[in-house]
Amino acid sequence: MSNCIVAQSGGPTVAINASLAGVLKANEESRQFEHVYGSLNGITGILDDRLIDLTSCIEKDPEFIDRLTVTPAMYLGSCRYKMPQPGSEEGNEIYTQIFKYFEEYDVDTFFYIGGNDSMDTVMQLSKYASMIGSSVKVLGIPKTIDNDLCHTDHTPGFGSAAKYVAASVREVAHDAYIYGIKSVTIIEIMGRDAGWLTAASALARTENSPAPHLIYLPETAFDIKKCIADVKELLEYENNVIIAISEGIRDSEGRYISTTDAGSDIFGHNHLSGAGKSLENILKIALEVKVRSIEINVLQRCASHLASLTDLEESKAQGAYAVAMAKEGHTGEMMTITRKEGDTYETAIGSFPIDQIANGVKNVPREWINEEGNDVTEEMIDYLRPLILGEPAVSYKDGLPDYLEVPHLI
Amino acid sequence: MSNCIVAQSGGPTVAINASLAGVLKANEESRQFEHVYGSLNGITGILDDRLIDLTSCIEKDPEFIDRLTVTPAMYLGSCRYKMPQPGSEEGNEIYTQIFKYFEEYDVDTFFYIGGNDSMDTVMQLSKYASMIGSSVKVLGIPKTIDNDLCHTDHTPGFGSAAKYVAASVREVAHDAYIYGIKSVTIIEIMGRDAGWLTAASALARTENSPAPHLIYLPETAFDIKKCIADVKELLEYENNVIIAISEGIRDSEGRYISTTDAGSDIFGHNHLSGAGKSLENILKIALEVKVRSIEINVLQRCASHLASLTDLEESKAQGAYAVAMAKEGHTGEMMTITRKEGDTYETAIGSFPIDQIANGVKNVPREWINEEGNDVTEEMIDYLRPLILGEPAVSYKDGLPDYLEVPHLI
């Protein structure tokens, strides 16, 4: 009986450990692999020979899988490592080393749980395997709070982040309503190029509370003059105007509202900060009312205490499905979710060729943003609504969420 | 049968509505007051004649009290209104107006739920009542996430904020651990002059995780050179160093690490922001590792989804106790909590003369901070531990916390 290796990569989400739990759970049932190894810090754990035996973790702690499911961020640690092109000198060395390692550990399948950049790694590795005639299967299990992967209805981790954003906006609205003076509150939400998560702020609305009153996504050009006019108009009949903006909003010429840090990472992404602060400063001068900005911080991707049960269950199901796909001999594919037609929310897990997914980006369709570019449509809200449903049973110890420890990473 | 007026003032907390619920619940049982009126936006609701009848809210919605208990911020709205000195021309007018209003509505007792500034209002009103021989009783019910009111073991709202801070620091630590590179994460926590809430970050620690590794409170002088040396030393054996700082940390000459906004409010408080950002910039240059700062935003005072049950129950009990105190004829007092001696956490609700509380500040005692000034002692942790215990039953609707709406304030 052969083994498999699982690794996690990219930025944290609340659901990435649920997918790992899904792999483990499926293998507990099918006993397809003798050992499920975890590679620490993504693919670099293979290059540096840092594996742990997850099968023995389960044996030692019967609650391991359940606790893992609700533990935030990466149990196995992460990396931001861009695979070199196969064929290059550096590439040849790296790929040879990885596949030698697979042989050494009798690895049948490598599962990589990650976002867009990690799916590029899945594509490169599966291509290389086919090139050298290796039988090692390479499968991608998606995760990203950005929800920007193609050929899947939505991505693991997004529903929980969306729930956190919507709940936070609702709570901040309560915080803002208390003073009887005119005020504007700007809430900055993660999402460099895709506005899905910012759109989820719309779920905070209730029958009596229209907050957030304005929503700006990076998919449409941000017009500061129009924004000032919109807020002015709202302030005529609302005391407290709440604005949700994506960190990546930019004007019609593509200029970010804030580019305080022009540095870019190895994948060429710019690191943004301060779109909210910039807009705050502009509105303060333009409107002469109290304006404050709040950055929904990294908790939007690691607050497991407010996870979406739907998200965790679907993430787990995709991990389990990947194990089944490996058994059927699939390789070079990413797990997907398809939403069935009809009024009730039903999904099916599937898979899709990785070369049609890697390096693609799924943005919010223009028709799901209103014509004025300052709100989302009812269709968008219908799409989002089921993704945040349900609350997982997080166990509390001494008044705090009791997550699985990651001592081996320290 | 006469009536009472309740109002809320100051900054939001998660528990301030629980105290209001306590007043309502006690009156449901004792029927001491015919009507419990709510004054909108604190004392200004009395000046502007904006009352609501809370007794009828209960009649209309049998779940009103329970839902109110877990609704964040002020159901009745807030104000930041500093009472003029009685005796001054402006003062005479205002006090005359208020007590005329009390007479008009047959008010027996005025309950004011608030922090330090609100207790000043309680003191002034009760003094005035005694001066003019009015029988109206004026009682204060405390709330503040700062935990800085004197003559009480701790204040309503603090335990929930402490729980939020500790849970967030734990989740951020999970977020920080994932990369195998050296990094420093600074977490900025509210607390201008009192470090209680920042101290609560210590509760995030577990047997295997020492995060936060360093804690800096405003009560001791912040020494940037010592801080850099401490972080350097930690980075020798830790990959990820987590630092919790109060927004109000300042050096031995009393200079804030950041004073980006030198403006002060009508109570003379400076509004601070950016202590974390300032420290981030300093450490980036000094250490040449990845440094990021996170501001735990206003959610620390309004995230009812992560409230402390102990806090909500005690807040409710103090609201109820105030009703009983009014019956016994008390006036010019604030409700208090006393912790009983012994190993198990037991408290008693009491009250204390307001003139010994108003305008006083309870800072963290020096002996509860370690000698080096970069951590808290075990005694502090023992004090904090019971305050965050228990999770209230927050009801969720469509995947989000279902709070009481405040449509009348809009």
Short mmCIF file of N, CA and C in Angstrom, two decimals, chain A residues 10-12 41 50 71-80 162-164 166-172 174-175 177-180 203-204 206-210 237-240 261 273 277 284 292 294-299 301-306 385 388-391 396-407 409-410, chain B residues 10-12 41 50 71-80 162-164 166-172 174-175 177-180 203-204 206-210 237-240 261 273 277 284 292 294-299 301-306 385 388-391 396-407 409-410:
data_model
loop_
_atom_site.label_atom_id
_atom_site.label_comp_id
_atom_site.label_asym_id
_atom_site.label_seq_id
_atom_site.Cartn_x
_atom_site.Cartn_y
_atom_site.Cartn_z
N GLY A 10 -0.21 29.32 0.33
CA GLY A 10 -0.87 30.61 0.14
C GLY A 10 -1.29 31.24 1.45
N GLY A 11 -2.25 32.16 1.40
CA GLY A 11 -2.71 32.85 2.60
C GLY A 11 -3.69 32.00 3.39
N PRO A 12 -3.83 32.28 4.69
CA PRO A 12 -4.72 31.49 5.54
C PRO A 12 -6.20 31.67 5.17
N ASN A 41 4.99 23.64 5.57
CA ASN A 41 5.24 24.83 4.76
C ASN A 41 5.18 24.54 3.26
N ARG A 50 10.74 17.94 5.40
CA ARG A 50 10.04 18.16 6.67
C ARG A 50 8.62 17.64 6.55
N THR A 71 -10.03 24.56 13.21
CA THR A 71 -8.82 25.32 13.55
C THR A 71 -8.44 26.23 12.39
N PRO A 72 -8.20 27.52 12.68
CA PRO A 72 -7.93 28.45 11.58
C PRO A 72 -6.51 28.33 11.02
N ALA A 73 -6.33 28.95 9.87
CA ALA A 73 -5.02 29.02 9.18
C ALA A 73 -4.51 27.61 8.86
N MET A 74 -3.25 27.49 8.56
CA MET A 74 -2.72 26.22 8.08
C MET A 74 -2.11 25.40 9.19
N TYR A 75 -2.68 24.25 9.46
CA TYR A 75 -2.08 23.35 10.44
C TYR A 75 -0.68 22.96 10.00
N LEU A 76 -0.51 22.78 8.70
CA LEU A 76 0.79 22.33 8.17
C LEU A 76 1.71 23.50 7.80
N GLY A 77 1.27 24.70 8.07
CA GLY A 77 2.09 25.85 7.67
C GLY A 77 1.94 26.10 6.17
N SER A 78 2.47 27.22 5.74
CA SER A 78 2.29 27.62 4.35
C SER A 78 3.63 28.02 3.74
N CYS A 79 3.57 28.38 2.48
CA CYS A 79 4.74 28.95 1.81
C CYS A 79 4.27 29.83 0.67
N ARG A 80 5.13 30.67 0.19
CA ARG A 80 4.86 31.39 -1.07
C ARG A 80 6.04 31.06 -1.96
N ALA A 162 -16.88 35.59 4.18
CA ALA A 162 -18.07 36.40 3.86
C ALA A 162 -18.94 36.58 5.10
N LYS A 163 -19.08 35.50 5.87
CA LYS A 163 -19.88 35.56 7.10
C LYS A 163 -19.23 36.52 8.09
N TYR A 164 -17.91 36.44 8.22
CA TYR A 164 -17.20 37.33 9.14
C TYR A 164 -17.38 38.79 8.72
N ALA A 166 -19.79 40.14 6.84
CA ALA A 166 -21.18 40.59 7.01
C ALA A 166 -21.51 40.83 8.48
N ALA A 167 -21.09 39.90 9.35
CA ALA A 167 -21.36 40.06 10.79
C ALA A 167 -20.65 41.30 11.33
N SER A 168 -19.42 41.51 10.87
CA SER A 168 -18.65 42.67 11.35
C SER A 168 -19.30 43.97 10.91
N VAL A 169 -19.73 44.02 9.66
CA VAL A 169 -20.36 45.24 9.15
C VAL A 169 -21.65 45.51 9.94
N ARG A 170 -22.39 44.45 10.25
CA ARG A 170 -23.61 44.63 11.05
C ARG A 170 -23.26 45.17 12.44
N GLU A 171 -22.23 44.64 13.05
CA GLU A 171 -21.85 45.08 14.40
C GLU A 171 -21.29 46.51 14.37
N VAL A 172 -20.52 46.81 13.35
CA VAL A 172 -19.99 48.17 13.23
C VAL A 172 -21.14 49.16 12.99
N HIS A 174 -24.11 48.91 14.25
CA HIS A 174 -24.67 49.15 15.59
C HIS A 174 -23.81 50.16 16.34
N ASP A 175 -22.50 50.01 16.18
CA ASP A 175 -21.55 50.90 16.85
C ASP A 175 -21.69 52.33 16.33
N TYR A 177 -24.42 53.77 14.92
CA TYR A 177 -25.75 54.38 15.04
C TYR A 177 -25.93 55.20 16.32
N ILE A 178 -25.05 55.02 17.28
CA ILE A 178 -25.39 55.49 18.63
C ILE A 178 -25.39 57.00 18.81
N TYR A 179 -24.59 57.69 18.04
CA TYR A 179 -24.53 59.14 18.25
C TYR A 179 -25.51 59.87 17.32
N GLY A 180 -26.12 60.88 17.83
CA GLY A 180 -27.12 61.61 17.05
C GLY A 180 -26.50 62.67 16.16
N LEU A 203 -24.83 41.43 2.84
CA LEU A 203 -25.61 40.50 3.65
C LEU A 203 -25.90 41.06 5.05
N ALA A 204 -25.17 42.09 5.43
CA ALA A 204 -25.39 42.70 6.76
C ALA A 204 -26.72 43.42 6.85
N THR A 206 -30.60 44.52 6.92
CA THR A 206 -31.82 43.93 7.45
C THR A 206 -32.99 44.75 6.93
N GLU A 207 -34.18 44.32 7.30
CA GLU A 207 -35.38 45.04 6.88
C GLU A 207 -35.33 46.52 7.27
N ASN A 208 -34.73 46.77 8.44
CA ASN A 208 -34.70 48.14 8.96
C ASN A 208 -33.38 48.86 8.81
N SER A 209 -32.34 48.13 8.47
CA SER A 209 -31.03 48.76 8.37
C SER A 209 -30.44 48.58 6.98
N PRO A 210 -30.25 49.69 6.27
CA PRO A 210 -29.70 49.59 4.92
C PRO A 210 -28.17 49.55 4.88
N TYR A 237 -30.77 62.37 4.55
CA TYR A 237 -31.82 61.69 5.32
C TYR A 237 -31.31 60.58 6.23
N GLU A 238 -30.01 60.30 6.21
CA GLU A 238 -29.44 59.28 7.11
C GLU A 238 -28.45 59.97 8.04
N ASN A 239 -28.46 59.58 9.30
CA ASN A 239 -27.47 60.13 10.22
C ASN A 239 -26.09 59.51 9.99
N ASN A 240 -26.09 58.19 9.81
CA ASN A 240 -24.83 57.48 9.75
C ASN A 240 -24.73 56.68 8.47
N ASP A 261 2.31 51.40 -0.36
CA ASP A 261 3.44 50.48 -0.45
C ASP A 261 3.47 49.90 -1.85
N SER A 273 -2.40 48.94 1.08
CA SER A 273 -2.98 49.22 2.39
C SER A 273 -3.47 50.64 2.37
N LYS A 277 -8.30 54.51 4.68
CA LYS A 277 -7.71 55.72 5.27
C LYS A 277 -7.68 56.85 4.24
N LYS A 284 -13.47 63.55 4.65
CA LYS A 284 -13.42 64.51 5.76
C LYS A 284 -13.39 65.94 5.23
N ARG A 292 -14.75 58.11 9.81
CA ARG A 292 -13.72 57.20 10.34
C ARG A 292 -13.62 56.01 9.40
N ILE A 294 -12.35 51.87 9.09
CA ILE A 294 -12.03 50.65 9.84
C ILE A 294 -11.52 49.62 8.84
N GLU A 295 -10.37 49.06 9.12
CA GLU A 295 -9.85 48.01 8.25
C GLU A 295 -10.24 46.68 8.88
N ILE A 296 -11.06 45.93 8.18
CA ILE A 296 -11.36 44.58 8.69
C ILE A 296 -10.05 43.82 8.52
N ASN A 297 -9.40 43.53 9.62
CA ASN A 297 -8.03 43.01 9.55
C ASN A 297 -7.96 41.53 9.20
N VAL A 298 -6.83 40.90 9.45
CA VAL A 298 -6.64 39.50 9.06
C VAL A 298 -7.64 38.55 9.69
N LEU A 299 -8.38 39.03 10.69
CA LEU A 299 -9.38 38.15 11.30
C LEU A 299 -10.40 37.66 10.27
N ARG A 301 -9.84 36.29 7.67
CA ARG A 301 -9.40 35.02 7.10
C ARG A 301 -9.00 34.01 8.17
N CYS A 302 -9.11 34.37 9.45
CA CYS A 302 -8.69 33.42 10.49
C CYS A 302 -9.62 33.35 11.69
N ALA A 303 -10.79 33.98 11.61
CA ALA A 303 -11.71 33.97 12.76
C ALA A 303 -12.59 32.73 12.72
N SER A 304 -12.01 31.61 13.11
CA SER A 304 -12.77 30.35 13.07
C SER A 304 -13.95 30.36 14.02
N HIS A 305 -13.94 31.26 15.00
CA HIS A 305 -15.07 31.30 15.93
C HIS A 305 -16.35 31.76 15.24
N LEU A 306 -16.22 32.28 14.02
CA LEU A 306 -17.40 32.76 13.29
C LEU A 306 -17.43 32.14 11.89
N ARG A 385 -26.04 34.44 -0.34
CA ARG A 385 -26.80 34.11 0.87
C ARG A 385 -26.54 32.69 1.43
N ILE A 388 -23.04 31.47 3.66
CA ILE A 388 -22.65 31.81 5.04
C ILE A 388 -23.48 31.06 6.08
N LEU A 389 -24.34 30.16 5.63
CA LEU A 389 -25.30 29.54 6.57
C LEU A 389 -24.68 28.52 7.51
N GLY A 390 -25.17 28.52 8.71
CA GLY A 390 -24.81 27.50 9.69
C GLY A 390 -23.62 27.87 10.54
N GLU A 391 -23.66 27.41 11.79
CA GLU A 391 -22.57 27.70 12.72
C GLU A 391 -21.97 26.38 13.20
N TYR A 396 -15.13 25.64 23.32
CA TYR A 396 -14.48 26.70 24.10
C TYR A 396 -13.84 26.09 25.34
N LYS A 397 -12.66 26.59 25.67
CA LYS A 397 -11.99 26.14 26.90
C LYS A 397 -11.54 27.41 27.62
N ASP A 398 -11.87 27.52 28.87
CA ASP A 398 -11.53 28.72 29.65
C ASP A 398 -11.99 30.00 28.96
N GLY A 399 -13.13 29.92 28.28
CA GLY A 399 -13.70 31.13 27.68
C GLY A 399 -13.19 31.46 26.29
N LEU A 400 -12.28 30.63 25.75
CA LEU A 400 -11.72 30.93 24.43
C LEU A 400 -11.83 29.73 23.50
N PRO A 401 -11.91 30.00 22.18
CA PRO A 401 -11.94 28.89 21.23
C PRO A 401 -10.72 27.98 21.42
N ASP A 402 -10.97 26.68 21.47
CA ASP A 402 -9.92 25.71 21.76
C ASP A 402 -9.45 25.08 20.45
N TYR A 403 -8.46 25.70 19.83
CA TYR A 403 -7.99 25.22 18.54
C TYR A 403 -6.85 24.23 18.70
N LEU A 404 -6.60 23.48 17.64
CA LEU A 404 -5.48 22.56 17.61
C LEU A 404 -4.18 23.36 17.61
N GLU A 405 -3.24 22.92 18.41
CA GLU A 405 -1.96 23.63 18.48
C GLU A 405 -1.07 23.23 17.31
N VAL A 406 -0.15 24.09 16.98
CA VAL A 406 0.78 23.77 15.90
C VAL A 406 2.23 23.86 16.41
N PRO A 407 2.52 23.09 17.46
CA PRO A 407 3.83 23.27 18.10
C PRO A 407 5.00 22.90 17.19
N LEU A 409 5.53 23.66 14.30
CA LEU A 409 5.90 24.70 13.34
C LEU A 409 6.75 25.78 13.98
N ILE A 410 6.81 25.73 15.28
CA ILE A 410 7.51 26.83 15.96
C ILE A 410 9.02 26.59 15.91
N GLY B 10 -21.71 57.49 26.52
CA GLY B 10 -20.31 57.14 26.30
C GLY B 10 -20.11 56.21 25.12
N GLY B 11 -18.99 55.52 25.09
CA GLY B 11 -18.69 54.62 23.98
C GLY B 11 -19.41 53.29 24.14
N PRO B 12 -19.63 52.58 23.02
CA PRO B 12 -20.36 51.31 23.07
C PRO B 12 -19.59 50.23 23.82
N ASN B 41 -30.26 58.90 23.13
CA ASN B 41 -28.99 59.64 23.13
C ASN B 41 -28.67 60.27 24.48
N ARG B 50 -36.97 63.35 23.83
CA ARG B 50 -37.05 62.16 22.99
C ARG B 50 -37.00 60.92 23.88
N THR B 71 -27.60 42.27 22.29
CA THR B 71 -27.45 43.24 21.20
C THR B 71 -26.32 44.23 21.55
N PRO B 72 -25.39 44.44 20.60
CA PRO B 72 -24.25 45.29 20.92
C PRO B 72 -24.59 46.78 20.91
N ALA B 73 -23.69 47.57 21.44
CA ALA B 73 -23.77 49.04 21.47
C ALA B 73 -25.03 49.49 22.21
N MET B 74 -25.43 50.74 22.01
CA MET B 74 -26.52 51.28 22.81
C MET B 74 -27.85 51.18 22.09
N TYR B 75 -28.77 50.42 22.66
CA TYR B 75 -30.11 50.38 22.09
C TYR B 75 -30.73 51.77 22.11
N LEU B 76 -30.44 52.51 23.14
CA LEU B 76 -31.04 53.85 23.30
C LEU B 76 -30.20 54.96 22.68
N GLY B 77 -29.11 54.58 22.04
CA GLY B 77 -28.22 55.61 21.51
C GLY B 77 -27.38 56.23 22.62
N SER B 78 -26.41 57.01 22.24
CA SER B 78 -25.49 57.56 23.22
C SER B 78 -25.32 59.07 23.02
N CYS B 79 -24.54 59.67 23.86
CA CYS B 79 -24.15 61.07 23.67
C CYS B 79 -22.80 61.29 24.33
N ARG B 80 -22.16 62.37 23.97
CA ARG B 80 -20.99 62.81 24.74
C ARG B 80 -21.29 64.24 25.16
N ALA B 162 -12.42 41.83 26.74
CA ALA B 162 -11.22 41.04 27.05
C ALA B 162 -11.26 39.71 26.31
N LYS B 163 -12.45 39.11 26.27
CA LYS B 163 -12.60 37.83 25.57
C LYS B 163 -12.34 38.03 24.07
N TYR B 164 -12.88 39.10 23.52
CA TYR B 164 -12.68 39.37 22.09
C TYR B 164 -11.20 39.57 21.79
N ALA B 166 -8.55 38.52 23.54
CA ALA B 166 -7.78 37.29 23.72
C ALA B 166 -8.02 36.31 22.57
N ALA B 167 -9.28 36.17 22.16
CA ALA B 167 -9.59 35.25 21.04
C ALA B 167 -8.95 35.76 19.76
N SER B 168 -8.98 37.07 19.54
CA SER B 168 -8.40 37.63 18.32
C SER B 168 -6.89 37.43 18.30
N VAL B 169 -6.23 37.66 19.43
CA VAL B 169 -4.77 37.48 19.49
C VAL B 169 -4.44 36.01 19.21
N ARG B 170 -5.24 35.10 19.75
CA ARG B 170 -4.99 33.68 19.49
C ARG B 170 -5.15 33.37 18.00
N GLU B 171 -6.20 33.92 17.38
CA GLU B 171 -6.43 33.65 15.96
C GLU B 171 -5.36 34.30 15.09
N VAL B 172 -4.95 35.49 15.46
CA VAL B 172 -3.88 36.17 14.71
C VAL B 172 -2.57 35.39 14.85
N HIS B 174 -2.32 32.17 15.09
CA HIS B 174 -2.45 31.07 14.12
C HIS B 174 -2.14 31.58 12.71
N ASP B 175 -2.61 32.77 12.42
CA ASP B 175 -2.39 33.37 11.11
C ASP B 175 -0.90 33.66 10.89
N TYR B 177 1.75 32.12 12.35
CA TYR B 177 2.67 30.99 12.45
C TYR B 177 2.96 30.30 11.12
N ILE B 178 2.15 30.57 10.10
CA ILE B 178 2.17 29.67 8.94
C ILE B 178 3.41 29.76 8.07
N TYR B 179 4.07 30.90 8.05
CA TYR B 179 5.23 31.00 7.17
C TYR B 179 6.51 30.68 7.93
N GLY B 180 7.38 30.01 7.28
CA GLY B 180 8.63 29.60 7.91
C GLY B 180 9.69 30.68 7.88
N LEU B 203 -4.32 36.20 28.01
CA LEU B 203 -5.18 35.02 28.11
C LEU B 203 -5.13 34.17 26.85
N ALA B 204 -4.60 34.73 25.76
CA ALA B 204 -4.51 33.97 24.49
C ALA B 204 -3.49 32.84 24.58
N THR B 206 -1.33 29.55 25.47
CA THR B 206 -1.66 28.17 25.80
C THR B 206 -0.38 27.49 26.25
N GLU B 207 -0.53 26.24 26.60
CA GLU B 207 0.63 25.46 27.04
C GLU B 207 1.74 25.49 25.99
N ASN B 208 1.35 25.48 24.73
CA ASN B 208 2.34 25.39 23.66
C ASN B 208 2.59 26.69 22.92
N SER B 209 1.75 27.68 23.15
CA SER B 209 1.94 28.94 22.42
C SER B 209 2.13 30.10 23.39
N PRO B 210 3.29 30.74 23.36
CA PRO B 210 3.55 31.85 24.27
C PRO B 210 3.05 33.20 23.75
N TYR B 237 15.16 32.47 18.84
CA TYR B 237 14.61 31.12 18.95
C TYR B 237 13.13 31.01 18.57
N GLU B 238 12.48 32.13 18.24
CA GLU B 238 11.08 32.08 17.80
C GLU B 238 11.01 32.57 16.36
N ASN B 239 10.21 31.91 15.55
CA ASN B 239 10.02 32.40 14.18
C ASN B 239 9.14 33.64 14.14
N ASN B 240 8.05 33.60 14.92
CA ASN B 240 7.05 34.65 14.84
C ASN B 240 6.82 35.26 16.20
N ASP B 261 -3.07 62.41 15.50
CA ASP B 261 -4.20 63.34 15.57
C ASP B 261 -4.17 63.98 16.95
N SER B 273 -4.24 57.35 17.34
CA SER B 273 -4.31 56.25 16.38
C SER B 273 -2.91 55.99 15.90
N LYS B 277 1.15 51.13 14.06
CA LYS B 277 1.80 51.48 12.78
C LYS B 277 3.17 52.13 13.04
N LYS B 284 10.68 47.64 11.68
CA LYS B 284 11.08 47.25 10.32
C LYS B 284 12.51 47.68 10.05
N ARG B 292 4.41 43.45 10.67
CA ARG B 292 3.09 43.99 10.31
C ARG B 292 2.38 44.40 11.60
N ILE B 294 -1.52 45.21 13.36
CA ILE B 294 -2.96 45.00 13.23
C ILE B 294 -3.64 45.80 14.32
N GLU B 295 -4.59 46.61 13.93
CA GLU B 295 -5.35 47.36 14.93
C GLU B 295 -6.63 46.59 15.21
N ILE B 296 -6.75 46.11 16.43
CA ILE B 296 -8.02 45.46 16.78
C ILE B 296 -9.03 46.60 16.80
N ASN B 297 -9.92 46.60 15.83
CA ASN B 297 -10.77 47.77 15.61
C ASN B 297 -11.96 47.83 16.57
N VAL B 298 -12.95 48.64 16.24
CA VAL B 298 -14.09 48.85 17.15
C VAL B 298 -14.85 47.57 17.49
N LEU B 299 -14.58 46.48 16.74
CA LEU B 299 -15.26 45.23 17.06
C LEU B 299 -14.97 44.79 18.50
N ARG B 301 -15.35 46.36 21.01
CA ARG B 301 -16.38 46.90 21.90
C ARG B 301 -17.79 46.63 21.38
N CYS B 302 -17.92 45.95 20.23
CA CYS B 302 -19.28 45.72 19.71
C CYS B 302 -19.50 44.32 19.14
N ALA B 303 -18.54 43.40 19.34
CA ALA B 303 -18.70 42.06 18.78
C ALA B 303 -19.49 41.17 19.74
N SER B 304 -20.79 41.36 19.75
CA SER B 304 -21.63 40.58 20.67
C SER B 304 -21.61 39.09 20.36
N HIS B 305 -21.19 38.74 19.13
CA HIS B 305 -21.16 37.31 18.80
C HIS B 305 -20.10 36.57 19.60
N LEU B 306 -19.23 37.32 20.28
CA LEU B 306 -18.16 36.70 21.07
C LEU B 306 -18.16 37.29 22.49
N ARG B 385 -8.84 35.88 34.33
CA ARG B 385 -9.34 34.60 33.84
C ARG B 385 -10.86 34.40 33.97
N ILE B 388 -13.88 36.26 31.45
CA ILE B 388 -14.21 35.97 30.05
C ILE B 388 -14.99 34.67 29.89
N LEU B 389 -15.33 34.04 31.01
CA LEU B 389 -15.92 32.70 30.93
C LEU B 389 -17.37 32.66 30.43
N GLY B 390 -17.68 31.66 29.65
CA GLY B 390 -19.04 31.40 29.24
C GLY B 390 -19.42 32.08 27.94
N GLU B 391 -20.27 31.39 27.16
CA GLU B 391 -20.70 31.93 25.88
C GLU B 391 -22.23 32.07 25.90
N TYR B 396 -28.85 33.10 15.67
CA TYR B 396 -28.42 33.41 14.31
C TYR B 396 -29.61 33.30 13.37
N LYS B 397 -29.68 34.22 12.42
CA LYS B 397 -30.74 34.17 11.41
C LYS B 397 -30.05 34.36 10.06
N ASP B 398 -30.31 33.48 9.14
CA ASP B 398 -29.67 33.55 7.82
C ASP B 398 -28.14 33.63 7.93
N GLY B 399 -27.60 32.94 8.93
CA GLY B 399 -26.15 32.86 9.06
C GLY B 399 -25.50 34.01 9.80
N LEU B 400 -26.32 34.96 10.29
CA LEU B 400 -25.74 36.12 10.97
C LEU B 400 -26.39 36.34 12.32
N PRO B 401 -25.65 36.93 13.28
CA PRO B 401 -26.25 37.24 14.58
C PRO B 401 -27.48 38.11 14.40
N ASP B 402 -28.54 37.73 15.09
CA ASP B 402 -29.83 38.39 14.92
C ASP B 402 -30.06 39.36 16.07
N TYR B 403 -29.60 40.60 15.89
CA TYR B 403 -29.68 41.58 16.97
C TYR B 403 -30.97 42.39 16.89
N LEU B 404 -31.28 43.02 18.00
CA LEU B 404 -32.43 43.92 18.04
C LEU B 404 -32.15 45.14 17.17
N GLU B 405 -33.13 45.53 16.39
CA GLU B 405 -32.95 46.70 15.52
C GLU B 405 -33.14 47.98 16.32
N VAL B 406 -32.56 49.04 15.80
CA VAL B 406 -32.74 50.33 16.47
C VAL B 406 -33.31 51.35 15.49
N PRO B 407 -34.47 51.01 14.91
CA PRO B 407 -35.00 51.86 13.83
C PRO B 407 -35.35 53.27 14.28
N LEU B 409 -33.79 55.22 16.02
CA LEU B 409 -32.65 56.13 16.13
C LEU B 409 -32.22 56.68 14.79
N ILE B 410 -32.76 56.10 13.76
CA ILE B 410 -32.29 56.49 12.43
C ILE B 410 -32.96 57.79 11.97
#
